[in-house]
Structure formats: structure tokens, C-alpha cells
mmCIF file of C-alpha atoms and ligand atoms in Angstrom:
data_model
loop_
_atom_site.group_PDB
_atom_site.id
_atom_site.type_symbol
_atom_site.label_atom_id
_atom_site.label_comp_id
_atom_site.label_asym_id
_atom_site.label_seq_id
_atom_site.Cartn_x
_atom_site.Cartn_y
_atom_site.Cartn_z
ATOM 1 C CA MET X 1 12.319 -11.799 18.288
ATOM 2 C CA ALA X 2 11.755 -15.036 18.992
ATOM 3 C CA MET X 3 9.449 -13.752 21.748
ATOM 4 C CA ARG X 4 6.932 -11.533 19.131
ATOM 5 C CA CYS X 5 6.912 -14.468 16.467
ATOM 6 C CA LEU X 6 5.741 -16.894 19.398
ATOM 7 C CA LEU X 7 2.740 -14.170 20.344
ATOM 8 C CA LEU X 8 1.845 -13.758 16.636
ATOM 9 C CA LEU X 9 1.608 -17.498 16.612
ATOM 10 C CA ALA X 10 -0.434 -17.715 19.494
ATOM 11 C CA ALA X 11 -2.862 -15.042 18.188
ATOM 12 C CA SER X 12 -3.547 -16.230 15.048
ATOM 13 C CA LEU X 13 -2.684 -19.837 14.701
ATOM 14 C CA VAL X 14 -1.185 -19.479 11.793
ATOM 15 C CA ALA X 15 1.986 -21.403 10.598
ATOM 16 C CA GLY X 16 4.858 -19.776 12.513
ATOM 17 C CA SER X 17 7.425 -18.852 10.167
ATOM 18 C CA CYS X 18 9.099 -15.763 11.518
ATOM 19 C CA ARG X 19 10.077 -12.823 8.869
ATOM 20 C CA HIS X 20 12.923 -11.991 9.648
ATOM 21 C CA HIS X 21 15.058 -9.517 7.293
ATOM 22 C CA GLY X 22 12.236 -10.773 4.724
ATOM 23 C CA GLU X 23 13.448 -14.281 5.186
ATOM 24 C CA ALA X 24 11.008 -16.975 6.735
ATOM 25 C CA ARG X 25 13.011 -18.204 9.794
ATOM 26 C CA PRO X 26 11.501 -21.211 11.434
ATOM 27 C CA LEU X 27 11.121 -21.045 15.571
ATOM 28 C CA VAL X 28 14.059 -23.629 16.004
ATOM 29 C CA PRO X 29 16.939 -25.000 13.954
ATOM 30 C CA ALA X 30 15.573 -28.702 13.357
ATOM 31 C CA VAL X 31 13.113 -31.308 14.601
ATOM 32 C CA MET X 32 13.744 -34.639 15.781
ATOM 33 C CA LEU X 33 10.874 -37.179 15.725
ATOM 34 C CA PHE X 34 10.578 -40.546 17.717
ATOM 35 C CA GLY X 35 8.092 -43.150 17.960
ATOM 36 C CA ASP X 36 4.854 -44.440 16.187
ATOM 37 C CA SER X 37 2.890 -44.249 13.274
ATOM 38 C CA LEU X 38 1.448 -40.770 15.006
ATOM 39 C CA LEU X 39 4.649 -39.510 13.364
ATOM 40 C CA ASP X 40 6.203 -41.973 10.699
ATOM 41 C CA THR X 41 6.574 -40.382 7.441
ATOM 42 C CA GLY X 42 7.905 -43.619 5.793
ATOM 43 C CA ASN X 43 10.474 -45.220 7.905
ATOM 44 C CA ASN X 44 8.745 -48.639 7.574
ATOM 45 C CA ASP X 45 8.924 -48.250 3.887
ATOM 46 C CA TYR X 46 12.279 -49.246 4.074
ATOM 47 C CA ILE X 47 12.023 -52.338 6.704
ATOM 48 C CA ASP X 48 10.562 -55.831 6.035
ATOM 49 C CA THR X 49 7.212 -55.343 7.876
ATOM 50 C CA VAL X 50 3.654 -55.615 7.346
ATOM 51 C CA ALA X 51 2.702 -52.069 9.166
ATOM 52 C CA LYS X 52 3.159 -50.092 5.987
ATOM 53 C CA ALA X 53 1.274 -47.243 4.067
ATOM 54 C CA ASN X 54 3.123 -47.123 1.087
ATOM 55 C CA PHE X 55 -0.025 -48.327 -0.922
ATOM 56 C CA PRO X 56 -3.210 -46.623 -2.163
ATOM 57 C CA PRO X 57 -5.334 -45.086 -0.828
ATOM 58 C CA TYR X 58 -2.985 -44.427 1.612
ATOM 59 C CA GLY X 59 -1.807 -40.396 0.685
ATOM 60 C CA ARG X 60 -4.591 -40.138 -1.596
ATOM 61 C CA ASP X 61 -5.081 -36.421 -0.448
ATOM 62 C CA PHE X 62 -1.781 -35.213 -1.418
ATOM 63 C CA GLU X 63 -1.408 -32.943 -4.536
ATOM 64 C CA ASP X 64 0.523 -35.886 -6.368
ATOM 65 C CA HIS X 65 -1.547 -38.744 -4.666
ATOM 66 C CA ILE X 66 1.543 -40.444 -3.442
ATOM 67 C CA ALA X 67 1.113 -42.943 -0.748
ATOM 68 C CA THR X 68 4.427 -41.957 0.964
ATOM 69 C CA GLY X 69 4.022 -44.537 4.334
ATOM 70 C CA ARG X 70 2.228 -42.000 6.208
ATOM 71 C CA PHE X 71 -0.742 -43.508 7.867
ATOM 72 C CA CYS X 72 -3.205 -40.738 6.697
ATOM 73 C CA ASN X 73 -5.169 -40.010 3.572
ATOM 74 C CA GLY X 74 -2.398 -36.846 3.749
ATOM 75 C CA LYS X 75 -0.553 -34.804 5.968
ATOM 76 C CA ILE X 76 0.374 -35.951 10.035
ATOM 77 C CA LEU X 77 1.003 -34.590 13.029
ATOM 78 C CA SER X 78 4.592 -34.554 12.068
ATOM 79 C CA ASP X 79 3.795 -32.654 8.973
ATOM 80 C CA PHE X 80 1.667 -29.926 10.722
ATOM 81 C CA ILE X 81 4.402 -29.681 13.946
ATOM 82 C CA GLY X 82 6.736 -28.815 11.187
ATOM 83 C CA GLU X 83 4.337 -26.002 9.651
ATOM 84 C CA ILE X 84 3.652 -24.500 13.126
ATOM 85 C CA LEU X 85 7.479 -24.254 13.955
ATOM 86 C CA GLY X 86 7.828 -22.660 10.276
ATOM 87 C CA PHE X 87 9.388 -25.314 8.303
ATOM 88 C CA THR X 88 7.862 -25.802 5.149
ATOM 89 C CA SER X 89 7.634 -29.650 5.469
ATOM 90 C CA SER X 90 8.557 -32.426 7.940
ATOM 91 C CA PRO X 91 12.146 -33.794 8.364
ATOM 92 C CA TYR X 92 12.450 -36.824 6.076
ATOM 93 C CA ALA X 93 12.319 -40.389 7.527
ATOM 94 C CA TYR X 94 15.637 -41.161 8.717
ATOM 95 C CA LEU X 95 16.016 -44.221 6.080
ATOM 96 C CA SER X 96 14.895 -42.785 3.407
ATOM 97 C CA PRO X 97 17.584 -41.998 0.985
ATOM 98 C CA ASP X 98 16.564 -38.044 1.189
ATOM 99 C CA ALA X 99 17.645 -37.991 4.527
ATOM 100 C CA SER X 100 21.176 -37.062 3.349
ATOM 101 C CA GLY X 101 23.352 -34.165 3.016
ATOM 102 C CA GLU X 102 21.809 -30.457 3.976
ATOM 103 C CA ASN X 103 18.423 -32.138 4.405
ATOM 104 C CA LEU X 104 19.510 -33.342 8.066
ATOM 105 C CA LEU X 105 20.588 -29.762 8.644
ATOM 106 C CA SER X 106 16.728 -29.247 9.726
ATOM 107 C CA GLY X 107 16.542 -32.865 11.503
ATOM 108 C CA ALA X 108 15.231 -36.300 10.837
ATOM 109 C CA ASN X 109 12.397 -38.444 11.879
ATOM 110 C CA PHE X 110 13.052 -41.763 13.468
ATOM 111 C CA ALA X 111 9.406 -42.943 13.863
ATOM 112 C CA SER X 112 8.431 -46.498 12.841
ATOM 113 C CA ALA X 113 4.542 -47.470 12.502
ATOM 114 C CA ALA X 114 3.521 -50.111 14.902
ATOM 115 C CA SER X 115 6.266 -49.237 17.437
ATOM 116 C CA GLY X 116 6.062 -48.274 21.014
ATOM 117 C CA TYR X 117 7.960 -47.725 24.334
ATOM 118 C CA TYR X 118 8.257 -51.307 25.016
ATOM 119 C CA ASP X 119 10.991 -53.050 22.459
ATOM 120 C CA GLN X 120 8.839 -55.983 22.574
ATOM 121 C CA THR X 121 6.139 -54.522 20.640
ATOM 122 C CA ALA X 122 8.192 -53.519 18.090
ATOM 123 C CA HIS X 123 9.589 -56.918 17.809
ATOM 124 C CA MET X 124 6.344 -58.454 17.769
ATOM 125 C CA TYR X 125 5.913 -56.472 14.327
ATOM 126 C CA ASN X 126 8.980 -56.457 13.179
ATOM 127 C CA VAL X 127 9.503 -52.303 13.017
ATOM 128 C CA ILE X 128 11.884 -49.935 14.697
ATOM 129 C CA PRO X 129 12.041 -49.938 18.401
ATOM 130 C CA LEU X 130 12.652 -47.108 20.321
ATOM 131 C CA SER X 131 15.876 -48.010 21.907
ATOM 132 C CA GLN X 132 17.074 -48.467 17.607
ATOM 133 C CA GLN X 133 15.912 -44.770 16.905
ATOM 134 C CA LEU X 134 18.045 -43.692 19.676
ATOM 135 C CA GLU X 135 20.865 -45.616 17.857
ATOM 136 C CA TYR X 136 19.964 -44.191 15.072
ATOM 137 C CA PHE X 137 19.670 -40.966 16.582
ATOM 138 C CA LYS X 138 23.481 -41.094 17.756
ATOM 139 C CA GLU X 139 24.570 -41.876 14.322
ATOM 140 C CA TYR X 140 22.794 -39.007 12.861
ATOM 141 C CA GLN X 141 24.727 -37.166 15.338
ATOM 142 C CA HIS X 142 27.669 -38.060 13.697
ATOM 143 C CA LYS X 143 26.486 -37.389 10.353
ATOM 144 C CA LEU X 144 25.469 -33.845 11.119
ATOM 145 C CA GLU X 145 29.049 -33.141 13.093
ATOM 146 C CA VAL X 146 30.642 -34.129 9.868
ATOM 147 C CA LEU X 147 28.076 -31.928 7.944
ATOM 148 C CA ALA X 148 27.974 -28.765 10.169
ATOM 149 C CA GLY X 149 31.043 -28.866 12.202
ATOM 150 C CA SER X 150 31.054 -30.003 15.742
ATOM 151 C CA SER X 151 30.009 -26.487 17.773
ATOM 152 C CA GLN X 152 27.426 -25.987 14.841
ATOM 153 C CA ALA X 153 25.949 -29.676 15.428
ATOM 154 C CA GLN X 154 26.113 -28.877 18.928
ATOM 155 C CA SER X 155 23.678 -25.828 18.636
ATOM 156 C CA ILE X 156 21.846 -27.362 16.463
ATOM 157 C CA ILE X 157 21.563 -30.509 18.826
ATOM 158 C CA SER X 158 20.476 -28.741 21.607
ATOM 159 C CA ASP X 159 18.280 -25.914 20.173
ATOM 160 C CA SER X 160 16.368 -28.691 18.144
ATOM 161 C CA LEU X 161 12.269 -29.470 19.188
ATOM 162 C CA TYR X 162 12.340 -33.459 19.963
ATOM 163 C CA ILE X 163 8.951 -35.176 19.780
ATOM 164 C CA ILE X 164 8.185 -38.393 21.491
ATOM 165 C CA SER X 165 4.791 -40.410 20.291
ATOM 166 C CA ALA X 166 4.345 -44.046 21.717
ATOM 167 C CA GLY X 167 2.605 -46.390 24.419
ATOM 168 C CA SER X 168 -0.490 -46.656 22.005
ATOM 169 C CA ASN X 169 0.756 -49.731 20.238
ATOM 170 C CA ASP X 170 1.967 -51.210 23.547
ATOM 171 C CA TYR X 171 -1.403 -51.407 24.991
ATOM 172 C CA LEU X 172 -3.366 -51.918 21.502
ATOM 173 C CA PHE X 173 -1.367 -54.612 19.898
ATOM 174 C CA ASN X 174 0.580 -56.232 22.854
ATOM 175 C CA TYR X 175 -0.817 -55.694 26.154
ATOM 176 C CA TYR X 176 -4.560 -56.070 24.953
ATOM 177 C CA ILE X 177 -3.298 -59.246 23.175
ATOM 178 C CA LYS X 178 -1.805 -60.599 25.905
ATOM 179 C CA PRO X 179 -2.324 -58.923 29.475
ATOM 180 C CA PHE X 180 -1.295 -62.447 31.151
ATOM 181 C CA ILE X 181 2.062 -61.499 30.900
ATOM 182 C CA TYR X 182 1.140 -58.321 33.190
ATOM 183 C CA LYS X 183 -0.696 -58.349 36.248
ATOM 184 C CA SER X 184 -2.340 -55.529 36.164
ATOM 185 C CA PRO X 185 -2.875 -52.194 33.824
ATOM 186 C CA ASP X 186 -1.379 -50.276 36.364
ATOM 187 C CA GLN X 187 1.791 -52.358 36.329
ATOM 188 C CA PHE X 188 1.860 -52.049 32.696
ATOM 189 C CA SER X 189 1.699 -48.279 33.043
ATOM 190 C CA ASP X 190 4.804 -48.165 35.323
ATOM 191 C CA LEU X 191 6.511 -50.214 32.928
ATOM 192 C CA LEU X 192 6.076 -47.731 29.819
ATOM 193 C CA ILE X 193 6.888 -44.894 32.142
ATOM 194 C CA GLY X 194 10.273 -46.599 33.322
ATOM 195 C CA ILE X 195 11.197 -46.700 29.766
ATOM 196 C CA PHE X 196 9.762 -43.332 28.846
ATOM 197 C CA ASN X 197 11.819 -42.052 31.831
ATOM 198 C CA ASN X 198 14.997 -43.692 30.588
ATOM 199 C CA THR X 199 14.334 -42.495 27.131
ATOM 200 C CA VAL X 200 14.312 -38.643 28.430
ATOM 201 C CA ALA X 201 17.503 -39.347 30.342
ATOM 202 C CA GLU X 202 18.919 -40.950 27.229
ATOM 203 C CA LEU X 203 18.126 -37.769 24.808
ATOM 204 C CA TYR X 204 19.274 -35.491 27.633
ATOM 205 C CA GLY X 205 22.814 -37.397 27.722
ATOM 206 C CA MET X 206 23.337 -36.742 23.880
ATOM 207 C CA GLY X 207 22.120 -33.250 24.238
ATOM 208 C CA ALA X 208 18.447 -32.907 24.092
ATOM 209 C CA ARG X 209 17.058 -29.892 25.832
ATOM 210 C CA ARG X 210 13.507 -29.226 24.468
ATOM 211 C CA ILE X 211 11.327 -32.618 24.584
ATOM 212 C CA GLY X 212 7.727 -32.792 23.571
ATOM 213 C CA VAL X 213 6.097 -36.054 24.856
ATOM 214 C CA PHE X 214 2.728 -36.895 23.162
ATOM 215 C CA SER X 215 0.045 -38.544 25.789
ATOM 216 C CA LEU X 216 -1.715 -41.509 24.855
ATOM 217 C CA PRO X 217 -4.659 -40.499 22.563
ATOM 218 C CA SER X 218 -8.236 -41.439 23.878
ATOM 219 C CA PHE X 219 -7.602 -44.735 21.826
ATOM 220 C CA GLY X 220 -10.616 -46.065 23.340
ATOM 221 C CA CYS X 221 -12.624 -44.133 20.834
ATOM 222 C CA ALA X 222 -10.870 -45.333 17.850
ATOM 223 C CA PRO X 223 -13.188 -47.324 15.465
ATOM 224 C CA LEU X 224 -11.074 -50.636 16.054
ATOM 225 C CA THR X 225 -11.191 -50.641 19.452
ATOM 226 C CA ILE X 226 -14.905 -49.894 19.668
ATOM 227 C CA THR X 227 -15.447 -52.899 17.199
ATOM 228 C CA VAL X 228 -13.391 -55.146 19.128
ATOM 229 C CA PHE X 229 -13.704 -53.973 22.608
ATOM 230 C CA GLY X 230 -17.038 -52.270 22.608
ATOM 231 C CA HIS X 231 -20.257 -53.861 23.545
ATOM 232 C CA GLY X 232 -22.481 -54.317 20.475
ATOM 233 C CA GLY X 233 -20.468 -51.503 18.540
ATOM 234 C CA ASN X 234 -22.375 -48.834 19.631
ATOM 235 C CA ASP X 235 -20.396 -47.219 22.377
ATOM 236 C CA THR X 236 -18.810 -43.983 21.351
ATOM 237 C CA CYS X 237 -16.118 -44.731 23.444
ATOM 238 C CA VAL X 238 -14.664 -47.985 25.217
ATOM 239 C CA THR X 239 -14.346 -46.383 28.825
ATOM 240 C CA ARG X 240 -12.077 -49.527 30.069
ATOM 241 C CA LEU X 241 -9.405 -48.386 27.469
ATOM 242 C CA ASN X 242 -9.896 -44.918 27.814
ATOM 243 C CA ASN X 243 -9.213 -45.012 31.394
ATOM 244 C CA ASP X 244 -6.034 -46.874 30.732
ATOM 245 C CA ALA X 245 -4.977 -44.074 28.898
ATOM 246 C CA GLN X 246 -5.612 -41.917 31.180
ATOM 247 C CA ARG X 247 -4.067 -43.409 34.225
ATOM 248 C CA PHE X 248 -0.675 -43.698 31.980
ATOM 249 C CA ASN X 249 -1.268 -39.865 30.920
ATOM 250 C CA ARG X 250 -1.606 -39.009 35.067
ATOM 251 C CA LYS X 251 1.544 -41.080 35.378
ATOM 252 C CA LEU X 252 3.080 -39.600 32.427
ATOM 253 C CA SER X 253 2.445 -35.889 33.842
ATOM 254 C CA THR X 254 3.921 -36.785 36.904
ATOM 255 C CA SER X 255 6.807 -37.998 35.627
ATOM 256 C CA VAL X 256 7.412 -34.856 33.409
ATOM 257 C CA ASP X 257 6.776 -32.347 36.236
ATOM 258 C CA VAL X 258 9.289 -34.216 38.473
ATOM 259 C CA MET X 259 11.785 -34.216 35.525
ATOM 260 C CA SER X 260 11.788 -30.731 34.908
ATOM 261 C CA ASN X 261 12.484 -29.563 38.235
ATOM 262 C CA TRP X 262 15.156 -32.164 38.067
ATOM 263 C CA TYR X 263 17.107 -31.166 35.180
ATOM 264 C CA HIS X 264 17.412 -27.497 35.460
ATOM 265 C CA ASP X 265 18.175 -26.856 31.806
ATOM 266 C CA LEU X 266 15.423 -29.144 30.152
ATOM 267 C CA LYS X 267 12.247 -28.005 28.842
ATOM 268 C CA ILE X 268 9.895 -31.076 28.871
ATOM 269 C CA VAL X 269 6.194 -30.588 28.214
ATOM 270 C CA VAL X 270 3.448 -33.417 27.947
ATOM 271 C CA LEU X 271 1.680 -32.510 24.672
ATOM 272 C CA ASP X 272 -2.106 -33.762 25.196
ATOM 273 C CA LEU X 273 -3.762 -35.805 22.483
ATOM 274 C CA TYR X 274 -6.110 -37.167 24.918
ATOM 275 C CA THR X 275 -8.373 -34.367 24.974
ATOM 276 C CA PRO X 276 -8.913 -33.027 21.209
ATOM 277 C CA LEU X 277 -9.288 -36.647 20.099
ATOM 278 C CA HIS X 278 -11.818 -37.414 22.465
ATOM 279 C CA SER X 279 -13.089 -33.573 21.784
ATOM 280 C CA LEU X 280 -13.225 -34.772 17.963
ATOM 281 C CA VAL X 281 -15.401 -37.886 18.695
ATOM 282 C CA THR X 282 -17.309 -36.960 21.255
ATOM 283 C CA SER X 283 -18.773 -33.650 19.495
ATOM 284 C CA PRO X 284 -18.047 -33.727 15.695
ATOM 285 C CA ARG X 285 -20.196 -31.655 13.943
ATOM 286 C CA SER X 286 -19.073 -28.360 16.115
ATOM 287 C CA GLN X 287 -15.980 -28.843 14.551
ATOM 288 C CA GLY X 288 -16.925 -29.686 11.181
ATOM 289 C CA PHE X 289 -17.198 -33.349 11.213
ATOM 290 C CA THR X 290 -19.807 -35.515 10.465
ATOM 291 C CA GLU X 291 -18.707 -38.916 11.068
ATOM 292 C CA ALA X 292 -16.561 -40.103 13.922
ATOM 293 C CA ARG X 293 -17.441 -43.703 14.403
ATOM 294 C CA ARG X 294 -16.306 -45.557 11.312
ATOM 295 C CA GLY X 295 -13.027 -44.650 9.500
ATOM 296 C CA CYS X 296 -12.942 -43.639 5.636
ATOM 297 C CA CYS X 297 -11.156 -46.402 4.467
ATOM 298 C CA GLY X 298 -13.365 -49.327 3.826
ATOM 299 C CA THR X 299 -15.763 -49.827 6.268
ATOM 300 C CA GLY X 300 -14.199 -47.981 8.574
ATOM 301 C CA THR X 301 -14.456 -50.342 11.585
ATOM 302 C CA VAL X 302 -11.362 -52.838 11.446
ATOM 303 C CA GLU X 303 -9.207 -51.314 8.437
ATOM 304 C CA ALA X 304 -5.704 -50.552 9.020
ATOM 305 C CA THR X 305 -2.369 -51.282 7.194
ATOM 306 C CA VAL X 306 -2.532 -53.945 4.238
ATOM 307 C CA PHE X 307 -4.615 -56.319 5.512
ATOM 308 C CA LEU X 308 -8.063 -54.526 4.791
ATOM 309 C CA CYS X 309 -7.232 -50.615 4.085
ATOM 310 C CA ASN X 310 -5.625 -51.046 0.477
ATOM 311 C CA PRO X 311 -6.609 -50.236 -3.215
ATOM 312 C CA ILE X 312 -9.243 -52.545 -3.309
ATOM 313 C CA SER X 313 -11.151 -51.767 -0.095
ATOM 314 C CA ILE X 314 -14.579 -51.692 -0.773
ATOM 315 C CA GLY X 315 -16.739 -48.722 0.702
ATOM 316 C CA THR X 316 -13.950 -46.279 1.188
ATOM 317 C CA CYS X 317 -15.529 -42.767 1.220
ATOM 318 C CA PRO X 318 -15.068 -40.092 -1.329
ATOM 319 C CA ASN X 319 -14.104 -37.139 0.857
ATOM 320 C CA ALA X 320 -12.449 -37.860 3.878
ATOM 321 C CA THR X 321 -12.378 -34.042 5.049
ATOM 322 C CA VAL X 322 -15.671 -34.868 7.283
ATOM 323 C CA TYR X 323 -14.259 -38.033 8.946
ATOM 324 C CA VAL X 324 -12.144 -38.292 12.325
ATOM 325 C CA PHE X 325 -10.517 -41.432 11.175
ATOM 326 C CA TRP X 326 -8.812 -42.446 8.204
ATOM 327 C CA ASP X 327 -8.281 -45.726 8.898
ATOM 328 C CA SER X 328 -9.979 -47.614 11.928
ATOM 329 C CA ILE X 329 -7.194 -46.082 13.856
ATOM 330 C CA HIS X 330 -5.719 -43.491 12.509
ATOM 331 C CA PRO X 331 -7.108 -39.517 11.890
ATOM 332 C CA THR X 332 -7.481 -37.962 8.944
ATOM 333 C CA GLU X 333 -5.544 -35.103 7.649
ATOM 334 C CA ALA X 334 -8.446 -32.796 8.573
ATOM 335 C CA ALA X 335 -8.275 -34.431 12.519
ATOM 336 C CA ASN X 336 -4.505 -33.968 12.620
ATOM 337 C CA LYS X 337 -4.355 -30.488 11.265
ATOM 338 C CA LEU X 338 -7.111 -29.371 14.398
ATOM 339 C CA ILE X 339 -5.275 -31.597 16.632
ATOM 340 C CA ALA X 340 -2.007 -30.018 15.540
ATOM 341 C CA ASP X 341 -3.193 -26.540 16.478
ATOM 342 C CA SER X 342 -4.185 -27.588 19.907
ATOM 343 C CA LEU X 343 -0.808 -28.495 20.451
ATOM 344 C CA ILE X 344 0.632 -24.879 19.881
ATOM 345 C CA ASP X 345 0.506 -23.745 23.376
ATOM 346 C CA GLY X 346 2.518 -26.395 24.382
ATOM 347 C CA ILE X 347 5.051 -26.200 21.451
ATOM 348 C CA ASN X 348 5.226 -22.517 22.095
ATOM 349 C CA LEU X 349 6.472 -23.197 25.698
ATOM 350 C CA LEU X 350 9.128 -25.336 24.560
ATOM 351 C CA VAL X 351 10.687 -23.294 21.800
ATOM 352 C CA MET X 352 10.409 -19.701 23.717
HETATM 353 C C1 NAG V 401 9.605 -42.123 36.529
HETATM 354 O O1 NAG V 401 10.582 -40.721 36.709
HETATM 355 C C2 NAG V 401 9.780 -39.813 37.586
HETATM 356 C C3 NAG V 401 10.971 -38.397 37.919
HETATM 357 O O2 NAG V 401 12.191 -39.247 38.318
HETATM 358 C C4 NAG V 401 9.721 -40.692 38.853
HETATM 359 O O3 NAG V 401 8.923 -39.938 39.865
HETATM 360 C C5 NAG V 401 9.020 -41.957 38.789
HETATM 361 O O4 NAG V 401 9.031 -42.532 39.618
HETATM 362 C C6 NAG V 401 9.659 -42.707 37.373
HETATM 363 N N1 NAG V 401 8.882 -43.711 37.298
HETATM 364 C C7 NAG V 401 9.212 -45.283 36.760
HETATM 365 C C8 NAG V 401 8.514 -46.175 36.903
HETATM 366 O O5 NAG V 401 10.769 -45.479 37.056
HETATM 367 C C1 NAG V 402 -27.068 -50.133 18.081
HETATM 368 O O1 NAG V 402 -27.575 -49.448 16.752
HETATM 369 C C2 NAG V 402 -28.542 -49.894 16.271
HETATM 370 C C3 NAG V 402 -28.995 -48.737 15.295
HETATM 371 O O2 NAG V 402 -29.112 -47.335 15.907
HETATM 372 C C4 NAG V 402 -29.552 -50.829 16.235
HETATM 373 O O3 NAG V 402 -30.352 -50.883 15.929
HETATM 374 C C5 NAG V 402 -28.995 -51.512 17.553
HETATM 375 O O4 NAG V 402 -29.937 -52.533 18.085
HETATM 376 C C6 NAG V 402 -27.761 -51.628 18.545
HETATM 377 N N1 NAG V 402 -27.118 -52.381 19.263
HETATM 378 C C7 NAG V 402 -26.972 -52.618 20.428
HETATM 379 C C8 NAG V 402 -26.302 -53.972 21.139
HETATM 380 O O5 NAG V 402 -27.216 -51.677 21.392
HETATM 381 C C1 NAG V 403 -14.907 -32.457 0.312
HETATM 382 O O1 NAG V 403 -15.704 -31.650 1.155
HETATM 383 C C2 NAG V 403 -15.261 -30.091 1.714
HETATM 384 C C3 NAG V 403 -16.100 -29.897 2.820
HETATM 385 O O2 NAG V 403 -17.666 -30.479 2.368
HETATM 386 C C4 NAG V 403 -15.396 -29.682 0.268
HETATM 387 O O3 NAG V 403 -14.444 -28.503 0.733
HETATM 388 C C5 NAG V 403 -14.159 -30.413 -0.478
HETATM 389 O O4 NAG V 403 -14.204 -29.307 -2.039
HETATM 390 C C6 NAG V 403 -14.127 -31.747 -0.920
HETATM 391 N N1 NAG V 403 -13.534 -32.191 -1.616
HETATM 392 C C7 NAG V 403 -13.624 -33.431 -2.817
HETATM 393 C C8 NAG V 403 -12.274 -33.703 -3.384
HETATM 394 O O5 NAG V 403 -14.930 -33.492 -2.838
#
């Protein structure tokens, strides 16, 4: 049964609800999301931080035009991953009042925009550090046990899909701002990989058996980084930054390979964001996009969050569907959809 659904999924790229006696059944019981703004569906709405997206024009292209805290005009990767797995939506942000009762049975989202692997990055922006996200996951597990009973809770925990998205903010909003703390990008990547290693060990210890970790995206191609680190603003991407991302990604892959041999009952896969984003930026037209250099919101070169992408931003584009970037760092819903589709093979390996 599961196999057939997966093949259908791979063949058609259609959202993977698997019809079982006429009833749509997701491929896993639940999804748990950790990390940063690529996954955060609104946890930062409930904390005191500047890293928020709960005001227009964020959320502009949802049917009800409500800004939920997603750093996007519409759906983000968590939403599309939920759909790929056959859920009608993504699990609720853990700090939201909706993350309670029966809703917890299909998972929870612990991610917090502006967070990273390194807790200090999160502290700089007063968001939820990864270590605290793991604490919340422990608390979640207790709630799940009460709700579902301990054996059912255990099977939800071990069959669920876990997704981690972190690292971009550690580079962009910590390392590149005060690089003097670390001797080299290489040493900084080791620091982050060490934390990633511990995170996987902790999740495994808490029962996780299917973990997908996002690679770093090609963050040297974001409008913000080109504006700040590019030469004269005409570069397609900032090579130095992309090289750092690739260096990290190589280490991440090595680490994941070693771990998947080490933990015999753990499925762990790197979900590559670098390639699909790079491809969107370097050949947008063949994929239905006309603007890859500027974000839709405001002038699109520096705007992100309340400082610059806000209801009175001047120059916000009327139609984001042809833009790769929504603000100066986050992809549009249209780009997120394509990126999510490119992750399907990796997700299949995890849910098989
Ligand atoms: C991370 O874990 C992998 C696999 O055990 C190991 O090969 C690698 O050296 C570790 N890296 C760091 C920085 O701890
Ligand atoms: C960037 O491109 C614009 C328009 O193509 C051009 O006028 C400008 O001179 C270029 N700047 C640099 C630094 O190359
Ligand atoms: C935006 O553009 C797309 C493609 O050109 C079109 O299908 C869509 O209807 C437009 N949306 C709005 C709100 O104008």
C-alpha cells in the first residue's frame, strides 16, 4: 500500500494523499518541524522579537489575505511538505493556541524565524533557539501521551517525519556580521555541524526515526546578500557566500552518511535546497519566473521583516507569481512550490 502511494507520488508529483478505502490517509502520522523562517508558520507571533511577519503584505496571497507569521506572500515549505505527505495543511505553530487537543496528533511546528543551529544567533534576535525548540518537543511528547496514550504516542513519534531547517541565519545574521569571533568559515561550519550532530542524537534519543535536514540554500543568490556583499549590485550571486554554503553542505552530507550507517534504524536524508534555488535564480525564465534579482516587497533589495517590508513599503509588486523572492531573502509561494516539489524524492526515501 505504502509503496504504491509512493510510486504514484513520484510519478505524478501530485500531493500524496493515499486513498485507502475511499479515505485520504497521509503517508506518515505526523510532522515535526524545527529551525528557522523557511519552516516557521507563526511561532514568532507569540514572542517578543522584531523577526515577525504577522502584518501585511505578508500573507497577501492567501484566500483571506491574513498574515500568519509566515515570511512569504503565501505558503511556505512546511505547507507544501504537509501537502506532499497528504495532509490538508501544515501542523500548527507550537506556541499558537491552535496547537492543542486533537490538532497535536498530526504534529507540531517548533521552528522560529531568525533562529539557527547556534543558540547565540537566536539570542541576538530574541527568537526561539534550537535547544529550546527541542525542549518544547519534549513538552509536546508529554501532551501527546496524555492525548493518545503512551503506546499510540510512541508509534506517532517514531513514524513521524522530522524536518530541520537551520544554518542560514547563523551565517547571514551572525557570522558575516561579526566574523572576528571565529577564525575561518571552515571552523564556523564545524561549530554548526557539531550542533547538528548533537541535535540528531537528541531527536533520535527522543524517538525520531525519520529525519530530513535541509541543506543550506544558495544564500549568496538572495537580493539582500547581493546588495550587501555583491560588487555594484549586478552579480547574479555572491560566490564567496555560496562557497561557504557549499562547504557546509558537503560536511552536512558526510555527517548524514556516517550517521545513517551508525544508527541502523534511523532514516536520515539531506534535502537539497541549494540546487533548486540556484537554478531558479540563474535560469528563472525556463521555470516561469521573470524576476529573480529583486524581491516583490518594496524595492526588493533589502526589505525583510518589519523594518522595510511592511504595509507602507513603496513599490511592492502587484503580482508575486513571477518573482522568485518575496522579500529580500525569502522565496515567494510560487518559488516555494517548485523547491518543495524538488524535495519529493528525498521525502519518499524517508517515508518508505
Ligand atoms: C559529526 O558527526 C559525524 C558522524 O558521526 C562525524 O563524522 C563528524 O566528524 C562530526 N562533526 C563534528 C564537527 O562533530
Ligand atoms: C550594473 O548594471 C547597470 C545596468 O545594466 C549598469 O548601468 C551599471 O553600470 C552596472 N554597474 C556595475 C558596477 O557594473
Ligand atoms: C498573476 O500572474 C499570473 C501569471 O501571469 C496569473 O495567472 C494570475 O492570475 C495573476 N494574479 C493576479 C492576482 O493578478
